PDB file of C-alpha atoms and ligand atoms in Angstrom:
ATOM      1  CA  UNK A   1      71.379 -62.606   4.973  1.00 97.00           C
ATOM      2  CA  UNK A   2      73.488 -60.353   7.160  1.00 98.00           C
ATOM      3  CA  UNK A   3      73.513 -56.643   7.817  1.00 98.00           C
ATOM      4  CA  UNK A   4      76.778 -54.718   8.134  1.00 98.00           C
ATOM      5  CA  UNK A   5      76.168 -52.290  10.943  1.00 98.00           C
ATOM      6  CA  UNK A   6      77.680 -49.948  13.491  1.00 97.00           C
ATOM      7  CA  UNK A   7      75.695 -49.198  16.653  1.00 95.00           C
ATOM      8  CA  UNK A   8      76.012 -45.426  16.849  1.00 94.00           C
ATOM      9  CA  UNK A   9      75.744 -44.662  13.126  1.00 96.00           C
ATOM     10  CA  UNK A  10      72.406 -43.197  12.033  1.00 97.00           C
ATOM     11  CA  UNK A  11      72.010 -44.826   8.599  1.00 98.00           C
ATOM     12  CA  UNK A  12      72.290 -48.458   9.841  1.00 98.00           C
ATOM     13  CA  UNK A  13      69.919 -47.550  12.702  1.00 98.00           C
ATOM     14  CA  UNK A  14      67.263 -46.565  10.144  1.00 98.00           C
ATOM     15  CA  UNK A  15      67.330 -50.164   8.932  1.00 98.00           C
ATOM     16  CA  UNK A  16      67.421 -51.641  12.428  1.00 98.00           C
ATOM     17  CA  UNK A  17      64.334 -49.623  13.452  1.00 98.00           C
ATOM     18  CA  UNK A  18      62.577 -50.560  10.228  1.00 98.00           C
ATOM     19  CA  UNK A  19      63.345 -54.241  10.758  1.00 98.00           C
ATOM     20  CA  UNK A  20      62.088 -54.041  14.339  1.00 98.00           C
ATOM     21  CA  UNK A  21      58.804 -52.543  13.150  1.00 98.00           C
ATOM     22  CA  UNK A  22      58.518 -55.433  10.699  1.00 98.00           C
ATOM     23  CA  UNK A  23      59.386 -57.974  13.377  1.00 98.00           C
ATOM     24  CA  UNK A  24      62.289 -59.291  11.265  1.00 98.00           C
ATOM     25  CA  UNK A  25      65.670 -60.312  12.693  1.00 97.00           C
ATOM     26  CA  UNK A  26      68.778 -60.317  10.531  1.00 98.00           C
ATOM     27  CA  UNK A  27      72.232 -61.137  11.948  1.00 98.00           C
ATOM     28  CA  UNK A  28      74.326 -58.018  12.409  1.00 98.00           C
ATOM     29  CA  UNK A  29      78.038 -57.749  11.583  1.00 98.00           C
ATOM     30  CA  UNK A  30      79.863 -54.896  13.307  1.00 98.00           C
ATOM     31  CA  UNK A  31      81.919 -52.613  11.040  1.00 98.00           C
ATOM     32  CA  UNK A  32      83.850 -50.104  13.146  1.00 97.00           C
ATOM     33  CA  UNK A  33      83.680 -46.974  11.034  1.00 94.00           C
ATOM     34  CA  UNK A  34      85.784 -45.036  13.515  1.00 89.00           C
ATOM     35  CA  UNK A  35      88.575 -47.547  12.750  1.00 92.00           C
ATOM     36  CA  UNK A  36      87.867 -47.117   8.992  1.00 93.00           C
ATOM     37  CA  UNK A  37      86.883 -50.787   8.590  1.00 97.00           C
ATOM     38  CA  UNK A  38      84.442 -49.658   5.835  1.00 97.00           C
ATOM     39  CA  UNK A  39      87.416 -48.674   3.703  1.00 96.00           C
ATOM     40  CA  UNK A  40      89.261 -52.044   3.659  1.00 98.00           C
ATOM     41  CA  UNK A  41      89.556 -53.783   0.242  1.00 98.00           C
ATOM     42  CA  UNK A  42      87.275 -56.591   1.504  1.00 97.00           C
ATOM     43  CA  UNK A  43      84.541 -54.173   2.463  1.00 98.00           C
ATOM     44  CA  UNK A  44      84.952 -51.977  -0.639  1.00 98.00           C
ATOM     45  CA  UNK A  45      84.319 -55.153  -2.650  1.00 98.00           C
ATOM     46  CA  UNK A  46      80.852 -55.272  -0.985  1.00 98.00           C
ATOM     47  CA  UNK A  47      80.186 -51.512  -1.306  1.00 98.00           C
ATOM     48  CA  UNK A  48      82.561 -49.408  -3.411  1.00 98.00           C
ATOM     49  CA  UNK A  49      81.251 -46.289  -1.715  1.00 98.00           C
ATOM     50  CA  UNK A  50      82.744 -47.573   1.583  1.00 98.00           C
ATOM     51  CA  UNK A  51      79.773 -46.906   3.814  1.00 98.00           C
ATOM     52  CA  UNK A  52      77.269 -48.820   5.941  1.00 98.00           C
ATOM     53  CA  UNK A  53      74.678 -50.263   6.084  1.00 98.00           C
ATOM     54  CA  UNK A  54      75.145 -53.081   3.597  1.00 98.00           C
ATOM     55  CA  UNK A  55      72.819 -56.062   3.335  1.00 98.00           C
ATOM     56  CA  UNK A  56      74.574 -59.195   2.123  1.00 98.00           C
ATOM     57  CA  UNK A  57      72.354 -61.892   0.678  1.00 98.00           C
ATOM     58  CA  UNK A  58      73.116 -65.596   1.036  1.00 98.00           C
ATOM     59  CA  UNK A  59      74.441 -65.730  -2.570  1.00 98.00           C
ATOM     60  CA  UNK A  60      76.900 -62.882  -1.776  1.00 98.00           C
ATOM     61  CA  UNK A  61      74.928 -60.118  -3.523  1.00 98.00           C
ATOM     62  CA  UNK A  62      75.317 -56.848  -1.617  1.00 98.00           C
ATOM     63  CA  UNK A  63      72.750 -54.065  -1.365  1.00 98.00           C
ATOM     64  CA  UNK A  64      73.845 -50.759   0.086  1.00 98.00           C
ATOM     65  CA  UNK A  65      71.900 -47.530   0.727  1.00 98.00           C
ATOM     66  CA  UNK A  66      69.580 -47.770   3.724  1.00 98.00           C
ATOM     67  CA  UNK A  67      66.390 -47.082   1.810  1.00 98.00           C
ATOM     68  CA  UNK A  68      67.251 -49.563  -0.951  1.00 98.00           C
ATOM     69  CA  UNK A  69      67.731 -52.211   1.775  1.00 98.00           C
ATOM     70  CA  UNK A  70      64.351 -51.370   3.357  1.00 98.00           C
ATOM     71  CA  UNK A  71      62.650 -51.448  -0.033  1.00 98.00           C
ATOM     72  CA  UNK A  72      64.081 -54.914  -0.739  1.00 98.00           C
ATOM     73  CA  UNK A  73      62.775 -56.183   2.644  1.00 98.00           C
ATOM     74  CA  UNK A  74      59.432 -54.503   1.951  1.00 98.00           C
ATOM     75  CA  UNK A  75      59.062 -56.496  -1.293  1.00 98.00           C
ATOM     76  CA  UNK A  76      59.789 -59.713   0.532  1.00 98.00           C
ATOM     77  CA  UNK A  77      57.581 -58.880   3.549  1.00 98.00           C
ATOM     78  CA  UNK A  78      54.847 -56.432   2.542  1.00 97.00           C
ATOM     79  CA  UNK A  79      53.028 -56.543   5.889  1.00 97.00           C
ATOM     80  CA  UNK A  80      52.780 -54.274   7.742  1.00 97.00           C
ATOM     81  CA  UNK A  81      53.267 -51.794   4.896  1.00 98.00           C
ATOM     82  CA  UNK A  82      55.880 -49.211   5.834  1.00 98.00           C
ATOM     83  CA  UNK A  83      56.182 -47.543   2.383  1.00 98.00           C
ATOM     84  CA  UNK A  84      52.407 -46.862   2.077  1.00 98.00           C
ATOM     85  CA  UNK A  85      49.640 -49.087   0.668  1.00 97.00           C
ATOM     86  CA  UNK A  86      47.781 -47.011  -1.929  1.00 97.00           C
ATOM     87  CA  UNK A  87      49.381 -45.029  -4.824  1.00 98.00           C
ATOM     88  CA  UNK A  88      48.785 -41.839  -2.884  1.00 98.00           C
ATOM     89  CA  UNK A  89      50.282 -43.189   0.363  1.00 98.00           C
ATOM     90  CA  UNK A  90      53.304 -44.423  -1.549  1.00 98.00           C
ATOM     91  CA  UNK A  91      53.847 -41.032  -3.143  1.00 98.00           C
ATOM     92  CA  UNK A  92      53.444 -39.183   0.121  1.00 98.00           C
ATOM     93  CA  UNK A  93      55.878 -41.575   1.826  1.00 98.00           C
ATOM     94  CA  UNK A  94      58.439 -40.961  -0.923  1.00 98.00           C
ATOM     95  CA  UNK A  95      57.896 -37.187  -0.719  1.00 98.00           C
ATOM     96  CA  UNK A  96      58.612 -37.135   3.015  1.00 98.00           C
ATOM     97  CA  UNK A  97      61.527 -39.542   2.730  1.00 98.00           C
ATOM     98  CA  UNK A  98      63.114 -37.112   0.301  1.00 98.00           C
ATOM     99  CA  UNK A  99      62.341 -34.151   2.545  1.00 98.00           C
ATOM    100  CA  UNK A 100      63.826 -35.750   5.681  1.00 98.00           C
ATOM    101  CA  UNK A 101      66.881 -36.796   3.719  1.00 98.00           C
ATOM    102  CA  UNK A 102      67.463 -33.440   1.998  1.00 98.00           C
ATOM    103  CA  UNK A 103      66.137 -30.933   4.476  1.00 98.00           C
ATOM    104  CA  UNK A 104      67.319 -32.563   7.712  1.00 98.00           C
ATOM    105  CA  UNK A 105      69.853 -35.353   7.252  1.00 98.00           C
ATOM    106  CA  UNK A 106      71.945 -33.481   4.695  1.00 98.00           C
ATOM    107  CA  UNK A 107      72.429 -30.346   6.815  1.00 98.00           C
ATOM    108  CA  UNK A 108      72.939 -32.359  10.012  1.00 98.00           C
ATOM    109  CA  UNK A 109      75.605 -34.348   8.129  1.00 97.00           C
ATOM    110  CA  UNK A 110      77.205 -31.070   7.077  1.00 97.00           C
ATOM    111  CA  UNK A 111      77.488 -30.001  10.722  1.00 97.00           C
ATOM    112  CA  UNK A 112      78.892 -33.451  11.623  1.00 96.00           C
ATOM    113  CA  UNK A 113      81.519 -33.391   8.888  1.00 95.00           C
ATOM    114  CA  UNK A 114      82.520 -29.704   9.124  1.00 97.00           C
ATOM    115  CA  UNK A 115      81.942 -28.970  12.789  1.00 95.00           C
ATOM    116  CA  UNK A 116      82.646 -32.001  14.962  1.00 92.00           C
ATOM    117  CA  UNK A 117      86.041 -32.766  16.554  1.00 91.00           C
ATOM    118  CA  UNK A 118      85.588 -36.505  15.843  1.00 89.00           C
ATOM    119  CA  UNK A 119      85.587 -35.920  12.078  1.00 89.00           C
ATOM    120  CA  UNK A 120      88.301 -33.247  12.045  1.00 90.00           C
ATOM    121  CA  UNK A 121      91.068 -35.663  11.143  1.00 85.00           C
ATOM    122  CA  UNK A 122      89.191 -36.867   8.027  1.00 83.00           C
ATOM    123  CA  UNK A 123      89.125 -33.553   6.051  1.00 89.00           C
ATOM    124  CA  UNK A 124      89.872 -29.848   6.198  1.00 92.00           C
ATOM    125  CA  UNK A 125      86.787 -28.591   7.946  1.00 94.00           C
ATOM    126  CA  UNK A 126      85.009 -25.421   6.819  1.00 95.00           C
ATOM    127  CA  UNK A 127      83.357 -23.834   9.903  1.00 95.00           C
ATOM    128  CA  UNK A 128      81.003 -21.741   7.697  1.00 97.00           C
ATOM    129  CA  UNK A 129      79.654 -24.958   6.164  1.00 97.00           C
ATOM    130  CA  UNK A 130      78.908 -26.252   9.658  1.00 97.00           C
ATOM    131  CA  UNK A 131      77.127 -23.006  10.562  1.00 97.00           C
ATOM    132  CA  UNK A 132      75.040 -23.093   7.405  1.00 98.00           C
ATOM    133  CA  UNK A 133      74.162 -26.753   8.041  1.00 98.00           C
ATOM    134  CA  UNK A 134      73.013 -25.865  11.535  1.00 98.00           C
ATOM    135  CA  UNK A 135      70.686 -23.125  10.231  1.00 98.00           C
ATOM    136  CA  UNK A 136      69.287 -25.397   7.515  1.00 98.00           C
ATOM    137  CA  UNK A 137      68.718 -28.226   9.996  1.00 98.00           C
ATOM    138  CA  UNK A 138      66.578 -25.931  12.074  1.00 98.00           C
ATOM    139  CA  UNK A 139      64.521 -24.991   9.033  1.00 98.00           C
ATOM    140  CA  UNK A 140      64.094 -28.689   8.378  1.00 98.00           C
ATOM    141  CA  UNK A 141      62.874 -29.287  11.902  1.00 98.00           C
ATOM    142  CA  UNK A 142      60.294 -26.505  11.376  1.00 98.00           C
ATOM    143  CA  UNK A 143      59.087 -28.231   8.229  1.00 98.00           C
ATOM    144  CA  UNK A 144      58.541 -31.501  10.160  1.00 98.00           C
ATOM    145  CA  UNK A 145      56.818 -29.674  12.964  1.00 98.00           C
ATOM    146  CA  UNK A 146      54.417 -28.102  10.471  1.00 98.00           C
ATOM    147  CA  UNK A 147      53.598 -31.490   8.959  1.00 98.00           C
ATOM    148  CA  UNK A 148      53.083 -33.036  12.398  1.00 98.00           C
ATOM    149  CA  UNK A 149      50.655 -30.301  13.413  1.00 98.00           C
ATOM    150  CA  UNK A 150      47.982 -32.058  11.316  1.00 98.00           C
ATOM    151  CA  UNK A 151      49.360 -35.632  10.978  1.00 98.00           C
ATOM    152  CA  UNK A 152      50.046 -38.199  13.637  1.00 98.00           C
ATOM    153  CA  UNK A 153      53.093 -39.483  11.782  1.00 98.00           C
ATOM    154  CA  UNK A 154      55.315 -37.926   9.104  1.00 98.00           C
ATOM    155  CA  UNK A 155      53.638 -39.595   6.150  1.00 98.00           C
ATOM    156  CA  UNK A 156      50.100 -39.409   7.573  1.00 97.00           C
ATOM    157  CA  UNK A 157      48.069 -41.522   9.984  1.00 95.00           C
ATOM    158  CA  UNK A 158      50.262 -44.597   9.986  1.00 97.00           C
ATOM    159  CA  UNK A 159      53.820 -45.229  11.157  1.00 98.00           C
ATOM    160  CA  UNK A 160      56.086 -45.519   8.105  1.00 98.00           C
ATOM    161  CA  UNK A 161      59.724 -45.863   7.091  1.00 98.00           C
ATOM    162  CA  UNK A 162      59.867 -42.014   7.163  1.00 98.00           C
ATOM    163  CA  UNK A 163      59.401 -42.113  10.968  1.00 98.00           C
ATOM    164  CA  UNK A 164      62.249 -44.628  11.290  1.00 98.00           C
ATOM    165  CA  UNK A 165      64.526 -42.412   9.177  1.00 98.00           C
ATOM    166  CA  UNK A 166      63.583 -39.210  10.968  1.00 98.00           C
ATOM    167  CA  UNK A 167      63.972 -40.746  14.453  1.00 98.00           C
ATOM    168  CA  UNK A 168      67.479 -42.034  13.727  1.00 98.00           C
ATOM    169  CA  UNK A 169      68.386 -38.680  12.129  1.00 98.00           C
ATOM    170  CA  UNK A 170      67.050 -36.590  14.986  1.00 98.00           C
ATOM    171  CA  UNK A 171      68.639 -38.725  17.731  1.00 98.00           C
ATOM    172  CA  UNK A 172      71.971 -38.591  15.890  1.00 98.00           C
ATOM    173  CA  UNK A 173      71.676 -34.833  15.480  1.00 98.00           C
ATOM    174  CA  UNK A 174      70.873 -34.272  19.159  1.00 97.00           C
ATOM    175  CA  UNK A 175      73.127 -36.935  20.630  1.00 96.00           C
ATOM    176  CA  UNK A 176      76.324 -36.879  18.583  1.00 95.00           C
ATOM    177  CA  UNK A 177      76.244 -33.795  16.444  1.00 97.00           C
ATOM    178  CA  UNK A 178      74.858 -31.261  18.962  1.00 96.00           C
ATOM    179  CA  UNK A 179      71.996 -30.017  16.781  1.00 98.00           C
ATOM    180  CA  UNK A 180      68.840 -30.795  18.813  1.00 98.00           C
ATOM    181  CA  UNK A 181      65.475 -29.474  17.721  1.00 98.00           C
ATOM    182  CA  UNK A 182      64.000 -26.617  19.668  1.00 97.00           C
ATOM    183  CA  UNK A 183      61.469 -28.014  22.150  1.00 93.00           C
ATOM    184  CA  UNK A 184      59.147 -25.139  21.304  1.00 97.00           C
ATOM    185  CA  UNK A 185      58.365 -27.231  18.188  1.00 98.00           C
ATOM    186  CA  UNK A 186      55.700 -28.959  20.156  1.00 98.00           C
ATOM    187  CA  UNK A 187      54.308 -31.162  17.354  1.00 98.00           C
ATOM    188  CA  UNK A 188      57.794 -32.469  16.618  1.00 98.00           C
ATOM    189  CA  UNK A 189      58.318 -33.059  20.347  1.00 98.00           C
ATOM    190  CA  UNK A 190      54.995 -34.908  20.625  1.00 98.00           C
ATOM    191  CA  UNK A 191      55.934 -37.105  17.655  1.00 98.00           C
ATOM    192  CA  UNK A 192      59.470 -37.683  18.980  1.00 98.00           C
ATOM    193  CA  UNK A 193      58.139 -38.787  22.385  1.00 98.00           C
ATOM    194  CA  UNK A 194      55.617 -41.102  20.669  1.00 98.00           C
ATOM    195  CA  UNK A 195      58.049 -42.844  18.295  1.00 98.00           C
ATOM    196  CA  UNK A 196      60.736 -43.013  20.941  1.00 98.00           C
ATOM    197  CA  UNK A 197      58.330 -44.975  23.201  1.00 98.00           C
ATOM    198  CA  UNK A 198      57.836 -47.691  20.535  1.00 98.00           C
ATOM    199  CA  UNK A 199      59.924 -50.825  21.153  1.00 98.00           C
ATOM    200  CA  UNK A 200      61.568 -50.345  17.709  1.00 98.00           C
ATOM    201  CA  UNK A 201      63.328 -47.243  19.007  1.00 98.00           C
ATOM    202  CA  UNK A 202      65.567 -49.529  21.070  1.00 97.00           C
ATOM    203  CA  UNK A 203      67.085 -50.853  17.852  1.00 96.00           C
TER     204      UNK A 203
HETATM  205  N1  LIG B 301      73.004 -42.712   1.778  1.00 81.43           N
HETATM  206  C1  LIG B 301      73.650 -43.764   2.529  1.00 81.43           C
HETATM  207  C2  LIG B 301      74.533 -43.136   3.560  1.00 81.43           C
HETATM  208  C3  LIG B 301      75.470 -44.171   4.204  1.00 81.43           C
HETATM  209  C4  LIG B 301      76.430 -43.446   5.176  1.00 81.43           C
HETATM  210  O1  LIG B 301      76.820 -42.306   5.048  1.00 81.43           O
HETATM  211  N2  LIG B 301      76.783 -44.247   6.233  1.00 81.43           N
HETATM  212  C5  LIG B 301      77.729 -43.743   7.196  1.00 81.43           C
HETATM  213  C6  LIG B 301      77.327 -44.254   8.571  1.00 81.43           C
HETATM  214  S1  LIG B 301      75.828 -43.470   9.160  1.00 81.43           S
HETATM  215  C7  LIG B 301      79.119 -44.259   6.912  1.00 81.43           C
HETATM  216  O2  LIG B 301      79.271 -45.384   6.558  1.00 81.43           O
HETATM  217  N3  LIG B 301      80.107 -43.390   7.102  1.00 81.43           N
HETATM  218  C8  LIG B 301      81.469 -43.729   6.937  1.00 81.43           C
HETATM  219  C9  LIG B 301      82.030 -43.325   5.625  1.00 81.43           C
HETATM  220  O3  LIG B 301      81.286 -42.841   4.741  1.00 81.43           O
HETATM  221  O4  LIG B 301      83.223 -43.514   5.432  1.00 81.43           O
HETATM  222  C10 LIG B 301      72.588 -44.679   3.190  1.00 81.43           C
HETATM  223  O5  LIG B 301      71.421 -44.248   3.272  1.00 81.43           O
HETATM  224  O6  LIG B 301      72.856 -45.825   3.528  1.00 81.43           O
END
């Protein structure tokens, strides 16, 4: 197996954090998305969407979409469970995965695409879309803070794939996009400090 990756991109980092939590090492292949290497014919044959991460199996089968990759690994290596163990835990994990994706990652991505100088050459940016994304991202942060007021981790008492996804999203938002959460959100801050201190955060 090999994982097509790019160090500063948030979606591949989700998978790297997840793998680190599992204690699994997979060789990484760098795809420089700033140089558009994800749009070459060779790469589009692996993932027609032209994005990373992609997991390539030894028989050449390619799996794209970060969560699909993590789910595949989860089936192969169920311990420790990072998608929940019981039916309820699995449902709650899925619920929060969707919320982090739709309420935080999507608006942050909107700010990145429509408001950042690095992406300006890729499309005609719409500043109002960036502004709306910024507002929606802050609403998403509030939702996470509310959940973390009564839960140690985003899907409950145990670290899960949701924490890996949220950490990579929030670090990308603060570091590259310029949409940090407000530190008054003290539960989110407590969680962020905790998950950032885990060795997997280095991934
Ligand atoms: N939903 C996909 C998103 C993949 C994605 O947008 N990856 C970004 C890097 S974080 C990318 O490849 N961007 C370059 C492009 O789309 O051309 C996933 O979860 O893997």
